[in-house]
One Martini backbone bead per residue (centre of mass of N, CA, C, O) as a GRO file, in nm:
protein
  368
    1UNK     BB    1   4.883  -1.667  -1.734
    2UNK     BB    2   4.721  -1.552  -1.451
    3UNK     BB    3   4.621  -1.210  -1.396
    4UNK     BB    4   4.531  -1.011  -1.114
    5UNK     BB    5   4.397  -0.663  -1.150
    6UNK     BB    6   4.186  -0.565  -0.940
    7UNK     BB    7   4.344  -0.380  -0.748
    8UNK     BB    8   4.436  -0.177  -0.964
    9UNK     BB    9   4.158  -0.100  -1.063
   10UNK     BB   10   4.039  -0.001  -0.792
   11UNK     BB   11   4.251   0.222  -0.752
   12UNK     BB   12   4.160   0.389  -0.995
   13UNK     BB   13   3.866   0.431  -0.913
   14UNK     BB   14   3.928   0.573  -0.632
   15UNK     BB   15   4.017   0.851  -0.766
   16UNK     BB   16   3.690   0.930  -0.797
   17UNK     BB   17   3.648   1.034  -0.538
   18UNK     BB   18   3.417   1.277  -0.359
   19UNK     BB   19   3.372   1.148  -0.067
   20UNK     BB   20   3.517   1.149   0.270
   21UNK     BB   21   3.283   1.104   0.466
   22UNK     BB   22   3.247   0.834   0.675
   23UNK     BB   23   2.983   0.879   0.833
   24UNK     BB   24   2.778   0.894   0.589
   25UNK     BB   25   2.851   0.614   0.475
   26UNK     BB   26   2.771   0.445   0.732
   27UNK     BB   27   2.451   0.540   0.696
   28UNK     BB   28   2.436   0.353   0.445
   29UNK     BB   29   2.200   0.123   0.306
   30UNK     BB   30   2.303  -0.162   0.113
   31UNK     BB   31   2.200  -0.335  -0.181
   32UNK     BB   32   2.366  -0.609  -0.366
   33UNK     BB   33   2.366  -0.719  -0.717
   34UNK     BB   34   2.543  -0.917  -0.972
   35UNK     BB   35   2.377  -1.123  -1.136
   36UNK     BB   36   2.601  -1.362  -1.157
   37UNK     BB   37   2.855  -1.184  -1.189
   38UNK     BB   38   3.161  -0.980  -1.201
   39UNK     BB   39   3.094  -0.756  -0.965
   40UNK     BB   40   3.134  -0.865  -0.678
   41UNK     BB   41   3.432  -0.793  -0.626
   42UNK     BB   42   3.482  -0.491  -0.718
   43UNK     BB   43   3.235  -0.360  -0.578
   44UNK     BB   44   3.294  -0.454  -0.292
   45UNK     BB   45   3.575  -0.325  -0.278
   46UNK     BB   46   3.505  -0.023  -0.335
   47UNK     BB   47   3.303   0.015  -0.102
   48UNK     BB   48   3.496  -0.053   0.126
   49UNK     BB   49   3.724   0.152   0.057
   50UNK     BB   50   3.503   0.400   0.073
   51UNK     BB   51   3.328   0.326   0.359
   52UNK     BB   52   3.116   0.095   0.306
   53UNK     BB   53   2.964  -0.119   0.565
   54UNK     BB   54   2.642  -0.137   0.459
   55UNK     BB   55   2.661  -0.430   0.281
   56UNK     BB   56   2.428  -0.634   0.104
   57UNK     BB   57   2.414  -0.944  -0.032
   58UNK     BB   58   2.268  -1.132  -0.280
   59UNK     BB   59   2.308  -1.461  -0.243
   60UNK     BB   60   2.147  -1.590  -0.490
   61UNK     BB   61   2.341  -1.373  -0.689
   62UNK     BB   62   2.666  -1.429  -0.610
   63UNK     BB   63   2.699  -1.642  -0.815
   64UNK     BB   64   2.828  -1.815  -1.071
   65UNK     BB   65   2.578  -1.800  -1.353
   66UNK     BB   66   2.519  -1.863  -1.687
   67UNK     BB   67   2.190  -1.909  -1.643
   68UNK     BB   68   2.046  -1.715  -1.457
   69UNK     BB   69   1.828  -1.866  -1.251
   70UNK     BB   70   1.677  -1.597  -1.100
   71UNK     BB   71   1.631  -1.488  -1.400
   72UNK     BB   72   1.528  -1.395  -1.709
   73UNK     BB   73   1.711  -1.121  -1.693
   74UNK     BB   74   2.040  -0.966  -1.640
   75UNK     BB   75   1.884  -0.666  -1.632
   76UNK     BB   76   1.894  -0.355  -1.472
   77UNK     BB   77   1.644  -0.230  -1.629
   78UNK     BB   78   1.482  -0.452  -1.488
   79UNK     BB   79   1.286  -0.495  -1.220
   80UNK     BB   80   1.295  -0.806  -1.199
   81UNK     BB   81   1.609  -0.825  -1.145
   82UNK     BB   82   1.550  -0.665  -0.849
   83UNK     BB   83   1.361  -0.831  -0.665
   84UNK     BB   84   1.550  -0.959  -0.449
   85UNK     BB   85   1.675  -0.688  -0.361
   86UNK     BB   86   1.408  -0.557  -0.266
   87UNK     BB   87   1.328  -0.766  -0.058
   88UNK     BB   88   1.581  -0.724   0.119
   89UNK     BB   89   1.545  -0.418   0.164
   90UNK     BB   90   1.280  -0.446   0.323
   91UNK     BB   91   1.396  -0.608   0.557
   92UNK     BB   92   1.644  -0.384   0.610
   93UNK     BB   93   1.583  -0.088   0.530
   94UNK     BB   94   1.705   0.015   0.280
   95UNK     BB   95   1.807   0.276   0.060
   96UNK     BB   96   1.955   0.086  -0.166
   97UNK     BB   97   1.968  -0.062  -0.495
   98UNK     BB   98   2.209  -0.268  -0.660
   99UNK     BB   99   2.263  -0.352  -1.021
  100UNK     BB  100   2.469  -0.563  -1.208
  101UNK     BB  101   2.581  -0.680  -1.478
  102UNK     BB  102   2.770  -0.947  -1.572
  103UNK     BB  103   3.010  -0.733  -1.688
  104UNK     BB  104   3.004  -0.461  -1.523
  105UNK     BB  105   2.893  -0.186  -1.708
  106UNK     BB  106   2.608  -0.185  -1.564
  107UNK     BB  107   2.363   0.018  -1.369
  108UNK     BB  108   2.103  -0.029  -1.132
  109UNK     BB  109   1.831   0.136  -0.942
  110UNK     BB  110   1.679   0.144  -0.612
  111UNK     BB  111   1.467   0.373  -0.427
  112UNK     BB  112   1.371   0.493  -0.135
  113UNK     BB  113   1.088   0.643  -0.048
  114UNK     BB  114   0.859   0.813   0.148
  115UNK     BB  115   0.675   0.523   0.127
  116UNK     BB  116   0.877   0.273   0.125
  117UNK     BB  117   0.935   0.255  -0.173
  118UNK     BB  118   1.077   0.106  -0.469
  119UNK     BB  119   1.244   0.302  -0.712
  120UNK     BB  120   1.312   0.321  -1.038
  121UNK     BB  121   1.565   0.439  -1.235
  122UNK     BB  122   1.675   0.581  -1.504
  123UNK     BB  123   1.942   0.632  -1.702
  124UNK     BB  124   1.892   0.937  -1.731
  125UNK     BB  125   1.859   1.003  -1.429
  126UNK     BB  126   2.131   0.899  -1.331
  127UNK     BB  127   2.307   1.072  -1.521
  128UNK     BB  128   2.208   1.349  -1.412
  129UNK     BB  129   2.291   1.308  -1.119
  130UNK     BB  130   2.592   1.257  -1.175
  131UNK     BB  131   2.649   1.520  -1.312
  132UNK     BB  132   2.581   1.703  -1.073
  133UNK     BB  133   2.772   1.571  -0.864
  134UNK     BB  134   3.045   1.593  -1.012
  135UNK     BB  135   3.043   1.899  -1.049
  136UNK     BB  136   3.013   1.974  -0.739
  137UNK     BB  137   3.293   1.768  -0.694
  138UNK     BB  138   3.460   1.971  -0.886
  139UNK     BB  139   3.749   2.143  -0.981
  140UNK     BB  140   3.717   2.336  -1.262
  141UNK     BB  141   3.981   2.515  -1.244
  142UNK     BB  142   4.172   2.257  -1.322
  143UNK     BB  143   4.020   2.285  -1.596
  144UNK     BB  144   4.042   2.409  -1.908
  145UNK     BB  145   3.832   2.195  -2.093
  146UNK     BB  146   3.557   2.081  -2.007
  147UNK     BB  147   3.389   1.754  -2.076
  148UNK     BB  148   3.104   1.596  -2.214
  149UNK     BB  149   2.951   1.270  -2.300
  150UNK     BB  150   2.699   1.173  -2.532
  151UNK     BB  151   2.421   1.070  -2.688
  152UNK     BB  152   2.165   1.125  -2.928
  153UNK     BB  153   1.960   0.938  -2.717
  154UNK     BB  154   2.009   1.137  -2.489
  155UNK     BB  155   1.925   1.332  -2.263
  156UNK     BB  156   1.937   1.693  -2.203
  157UNK     BB  157   1.967   1.737  -1.900
  158UNK     BB  158   2.272   1.694  -1.855
  159UNK     BB  159   2.353   1.914  -2.058
  160UNK     BB  160   2.229   2.153  -1.906
  161UNK     BB  161   2.407   2.128  -1.659
  162UNK     BB  162   2.675   2.167  -1.804
  163UNK     BB  163   2.620   2.440  -1.947
  164UNK     BB  164   2.576   2.604  -1.681
  165UNK     BB  165   2.904   2.520  -1.621
  166UNK     BB  166   3.075   2.557  -1.884
  167UNK     BB  167   3.040   2.277  -2.042
  168UNK     BB  168   3.120   2.074  -2.280
  169UNK     BB  169   2.917   1.917  -2.542
  170UNK     BB  170   2.900   1.580  -2.654
  171UNK     BB  171   2.769   1.396  -2.938
  172UNK     BB  172   2.702   1.063  -3.015
  173UNK     BB  173   2.665   0.781  -3.118
  174UNK     BB  174   2.551   0.483  -3.061
  175UNK     BB  175   2.774   0.385  -2.829
  176UNK     BB  176   3.047   0.372  -2.615
  177UNK     BB  177   3.281   0.373  -2.820
  178UNK     BB  178   3.245   0.680  -2.889
  179UNK     BB  179   3.323   0.786  -2.609
  180UNK     BB  180   3.601   0.653  -2.597
  181UNK     BB  181   3.708   0.799  -2.850
  182UNK     BB  182   3.705   1.083  -2.729
  183UNK     BB  183   3.917   1.041  -2.514
  184UNK     BB  184   4.144   0.979  -2.717
  185UNK     BB  185   4.127   1.247  -2.872
  186UNK     BB  186   4.193   1.430  -2.637
  187UNK     BB  187   4.475   1.306  -2.573
  188UNK     BB  188   4.606   1.351  -2.849
  189UNK     BB  189   4.575   1.659  -2.851
  190UNK     BB  190   4.779   1.706  -2.625
  191UNK     BB  191   5.028   1.579  -2.770
  192UNK     BB  192   4.970   1.778  -3.043
  193UNK     BB  193   4.861   2.064  -2.981
  194UNK     BB  194   4.535   2.052  -3.027
  195UNK     BB  195   4.317   2.298  -2.951
  196UNK     BB  196   4.039   2.200  -3.087
  197UNK     BB  197   4.064   1.901  -2.911
  198UNK     BB  198   4.135   2.012  -2.619
  199UNK     BB  199   4.001   1.815  -2.369
  200UNK     BB  200   3.839   1.748  -2.047
  201UNK     BB  201   3.739   1.466  -1.924
  202UNK     BB  202   3.456   1.391  -1.701
  203UNK     BB  203   3.187   1.266  -1.855
  204UNK     BB  204   2.990   0.964  -1.946
  205UNK     BB  205   2.670   0.881  -2.118
  206UNK     BB  206   2.382   0.660  -2.133
  207UNK     BB  207   2.050   0.547  -2.129
  208UNK     BB  208   2.166   0.227  -2.088
  209UNK     BB  209   2.333   0.236  -1.799
  210UNK     BB  210   2.597   0.402  -1.890
  211UNK     BB  211   2.911   0.489  -1.718
  212UNK     BB  212   3.189   0.749  -1.701
  213UNK     BB  213   3.443   0.815  -1.466
  214UNK     BB  214   3.710   0.872  -1.609
  215UNK     BB  215   4.022   0.715  -1.780
  216UNK     BB  216   4.050   0.390  -1.707
  217UNK     BB  217   3.846   0.370  -1.949
  218UNK     BB  218   3.662   0.279  -2.278
  219UNK     BB  219   3.411   0.218  -2.096
  220UNK     BB  220   3.171   0.130  -1.928
  221UNK     BB  221   3.140   0.156  -1.549
  222UNK     BB  222   3.006   0.001  -1.257
  223UNK     BB  223   3.214   0.063  -1.037
  224UNK     BB  224   3.231   0.374  -1.035
  225UNK     BB  225   2.923   0.416  -1.036
  226UNK     BB  226   2.859   0.282  -0.763
  227UNK     BB  227   3.026   0.467  -0.587
  228UNK     BB  228   2.888   0.739  -0.671
  229UNK     BB  229   2.599   0.667  -0.600
  230UNK     BB  230   2.658   0.620  -0.296
  231UNK     BB  231   2.765   0.898  -0.234
  232UNK     BB  232   2.513   1.051  -0.323
  233UNK     BB  233   2.318   0.908  -0.122
  234UNK     BB  234   2.469   0.983   0.138
  235UNK     BB  235   2.450   1.288   0.112
  236UNK     BB  236   2.142   1.301   0.099
  237UNK     BB  237   2.085   1.167   0.375
  238UNK     BB  238   2.238   1.394   0.540
  239UNK     BB  239   1.981   1.586   0.414
  240UNK     BB  240   1.707   1.426   0.414
  241UNK     BB  241   1.748   1.266   0.138
  242UNK     BB  242   1.694   1.154  -0.188
  243UNK     BB  243   1.736   1.090  -0.518
  244UNK     BB  244   1.449   1.186  -0.579
  245UNK     BB  245   1.478   1.465  -0.460
  246UNK     BB  246   1.713   1.555  -0.640
  247UNK     BB  247   1.555   1.527  -0.904
  248UNK     BB  248   1.343   1.745  -0.833
  249UNK     BB  249   1.542   1.974  -0.812
  250UNK     BB  250   1.626   1.962  -1.107
  251UNK     BB  251   1.345   2.004  -1.233
  252UNK     BB  252   1.297   2.285  -1.103
  253UNK     BB  253   1.539   2.410  -1.274
  254UNK     BB  254   1.502   2.251  -1.589
  255UNK     BB  255   1.273   2.068  -1.594
  256UNK     BB  256   1.077   1.821  -1.727
  257UNK     BB  257   1.173   1.473  -1.804
  258UNK     BB  258   1.052   1.236  -2.043
  259UNK     BB  259   1.181   0.904  -2.079
  260UNK     BB  260   1.138   0.686  -2.369
  261UNK     BB  261   1.139   0.333  -2.471
  262UNK     BB  262   1.055   0.179  -2.780
  263UNK     BB  263   1.008  -0.168  -2.888
  264UNK     BB  264   0.993  -0.335  -3.217
  265UNK     BB  265   0.905  -0.654  -3.340
  266UNK     BB  266   0.938  -0.781  -3.684
  267UNK     BB  267   0.851  -1.061  -3.792
  268UNK     BB  268   0.987  -1.222  -4.037
  269UNK     BB  269   1.094  -1.173  -4.366
  270UNK     BB  270   0.937  -0.875  -4.369
  271UNK     BB  271   1.045  -0.702  -4.130
  272UNK     BB  272   1.275  -0.532  -4.260
  273UNK     BB  273   1.103  -0.412  -4.482
  274UNK     BB  274   0.905  -0.258  -4.300
  275UNK     BB  275   1.122  -0.079  -4.171
  276UNK     BB  276   1.212   0.060  -4.431
  277UNK     BB  277   0.939   0.188  -4.488
  278UNK     BB  278   0.923   0.357  -4.231
  279UNK     BB  279   1.180   0.527  -4.284
  280UNK     BB  280   1.086   0.644  -4.555
  281UNK     BB  281   0.830   0.780  -4.452
  282UNK     BB  282   0.974   0.972  -4.252
  283UNK     BB  283   1.156   1.110  -4.470
  284UNK     BB  284   0.895   1.220  -4.638
  285UNK     BB  285   0.710   1.248  -4.355
  286UNK     BB  286   0.651   1.462  -4.120
  287UNK     BB  287   0.471   1.431  -3.812
  288UNK     BB  288   0.546   1.737  -3.746
  289UNK     BB  289   0.471   2.091  -3.692
  290UNK     BB  290   0.697   2.165  -3.440
  291UNK     BB  291   0.965   2.160  -3.593
  292UNK     BB  292   1.312   2.255  -3.575
  293UNK     BB  293   1.471   1.970  -3.632
  294UNK     BB  294   1.626   1.753  -3.878
  295UNK     BB  295   1.805   1.437  -3.834
  296UNK     BB  296   2.004   1.255  -4.078
  297UNK     BB  297   2.248   0.999  -4.024
  298UNK     BB  298   2.260   0.896  -4.337
  299UNK     BB  299   2.422   1.159  -4.358
  300UNK     BB  300   2.731   1.353  -4.425
  301UNK     BB  301   2.634   1.659  -4.272
  302UNK     BB  302   2.755   1.630  -3.975
  303UNK     BB  303   2.911   1.840  -3.772
  304UNK     BB  304   3.180   1.802  -3.542
  305UNK     BB  305   3.329   2.002  -3.348
  306UNK     BB  306   3.661   1.938  -3.460
  307UNK     BB  307   3.569   1.613  -3.581
  308UNK     BB  308   3.396   1.629  -3.819
  309UNK     BB  309   3.206   1.366  -3.921
  310UNK     BB  310   2.971   1.156  -3.898
  311UNK     BB  311   2.885   0.859  -3.913
  312UNK     BB  312   2.689   0.648  -4.063
  313UNK     BB  313   2.333   0.634  -3.958
  314UNK     BB  314   2.008   0.487  -3.897
  315UNK     BB  315   1.897   0.798  -3.801
  316UNK     BB  316   1.618   0.977  -3.661
  317UNK     BB  317   1.570   1.333  -3.567
  318UNK     BB  318   1.334   1.523  -3.367
  319UNK     BB  319   1.323   1.867  -3.302
  320UNK     BB  320   1.142   2.059  -3.088
  321UNK     BB  321   1.037   2.374  -2.976
  322UNK     BB  322   1.016   2.269  -2.652
  323UNK     BB  323   1.275   2.046  -2.630
  324UNK     BB  324   1.183   1.811  -2.763
  325UNK     BB  325   1.232   1.454  -2.869
  326UNK     BB  326   1.272   1.224  -3.156
  327UNK     BB  327   1.388   0.883  -3.212
  328UNK     BB  328   1.486   0.663  -3.489
  329UNK     BB  329   1.596   0.303  -3.470
  330UNK     BB  330   1.731   0.048  -3.613
  331UNK     BB  331   1.843  -0.252  -3.600
  332UNK     BB  332   2.147  -0.420  -3.707
  333UNK     BB  333   2.056  -0.747  -3.615
  334UNK     BB  334   1.734  -0.702  -3.611
  335UNK     BB  335   1.373  -0.690  -3.641
  336UNK     BB  336   1.410  -0.377  -3.505
  337UNK     BB  337   1.243  -0.088  -3.354
  338UNK     BB  338   1.328   0.236  -3.224
  339UNK     BB  339   1.179   0.468  -2.980
  340UNK     BB  340   1.274   0.790  -2.878
  341UNK     BB  341   1.187   0.982  -2.586
  342UNK     BB  342   1.200   1.350  -2.511
  343UNK     BB  343   1.000   1.514  -2.274
  344UNK     BB  344   0.912   1.847  -2.220
  345UNK     BB  345   0.801   1.991  -1.907
  346UNK     BB  346   0.675   2.153  -1.632
  347UNK     BB  347   0.565   1.862  -1.561
  348UNK     BB  348   0.456   1.546  -1.540
  349UNK     BB  349   0.173   1.594  -1.655
  350UNK     BB  350   0.255   1.758  -1.904
  351UNK     BB  351   0.443   1.535  -2.025
  352UNK     BB  352   0.228   1.310  -2.052
  353UNK     BB  353   0.048   1.454  -2.257
  354UNK     BB  354   0.265   1.506  -2.471
  355UNK     BB  355   0.351   1.213  -2.516
  356UNK     BB  356   0.084   1.096  -2.625
  357UNK     BB  357   0.072   1.277  -2.873
  358UNK     BB  358   0.349   1.203  -2.999
  359UNK     BB  359   0.312   0.900  -3.007
  360UNK     BB  360   0.067   0.895  -3.198
  361UNK     BB  361   0.194   1.036  -3.437
  362UNK     BB  362   0.433   0.835  -3.498
  363UNK     BB  363   0.279   0.560  -3.499
  364UNK     BB  364   0.085   0.631  -3.723
  365UNK     BB  365   0.300   0.688  -3.943
  366UNK     BB  366   0.430   0.383  -3.900
  367UNK     BB  367   0.200   0.163  -3.835
  368UNK     BB  368   0.175   0.076  -3.500
   0.00000   0.00000   0.00000
């Protein structure tokens, strides 16, 4: 027997509402594409329930289509996936474009800037904006020990915002299942009166466009994220700002962060062997002279305060003295190696120069 729990799920998501002002929500013009996936019904429902009445669906991508015939890849991280949404937004002069992936756990956005161009934000940028928004619209005095959870390859910008508000920051290995595990650990601690692990989960996110506010799920959820992103954009518009303006406000306070992910596929039977050689080279020869800390998660030496040690994972992370970091991680399923950069600068130009220097150092050492 098929049971449709969409209404119940949307009701749980609605509990995370942060903005009640119907007038400013009505003033936000939204274009939404579910990219042929499962988000069409729940995202449309939550936006309507939350008072967003100016929502236009990308009709060509609103149908269920397992071949995803209108896109090369139904990935909201790719600007190409939002092409039809951006075209419709230009026609309608919309403020924001939302795109959820087929299983509706990740969401990407394009925001109209001052030049009427639509600019995609990165997962780290969206996460930092949501962190700031959720904190500003949460009565922290009602939480005994508020905590946020991110991954070890997620930008520190959101963490800095949390720390400034006296919120505990936890970092997990890559994969939202580890963030979900933290929520469960926090809840068990409450049942067992375990004060060392008793935290109040507020928000969790990763750089790959996955976010979760609330404990209605144990995985990233694009339904609650879409609602909060739209509330955040509506509030900004009521102040004659865009999410890009809000991001610059955050940079002005915390410094500029340039976050880049590079991925290299080494094909052929010797691809995995070459990747192993690269990781061994990095373990034996640090590419940086200004390194503050080297973390090798292949060793069980990393204590996670109150929660034992991290599971073993083939990840190397270099934290530099200026607050920048670089992490290298091979894929566990294919001959692919990923380099994550989080470069901190005084401004965008400063961060770009620093990024090129750091990028050259590590790629030369790896032979890429």
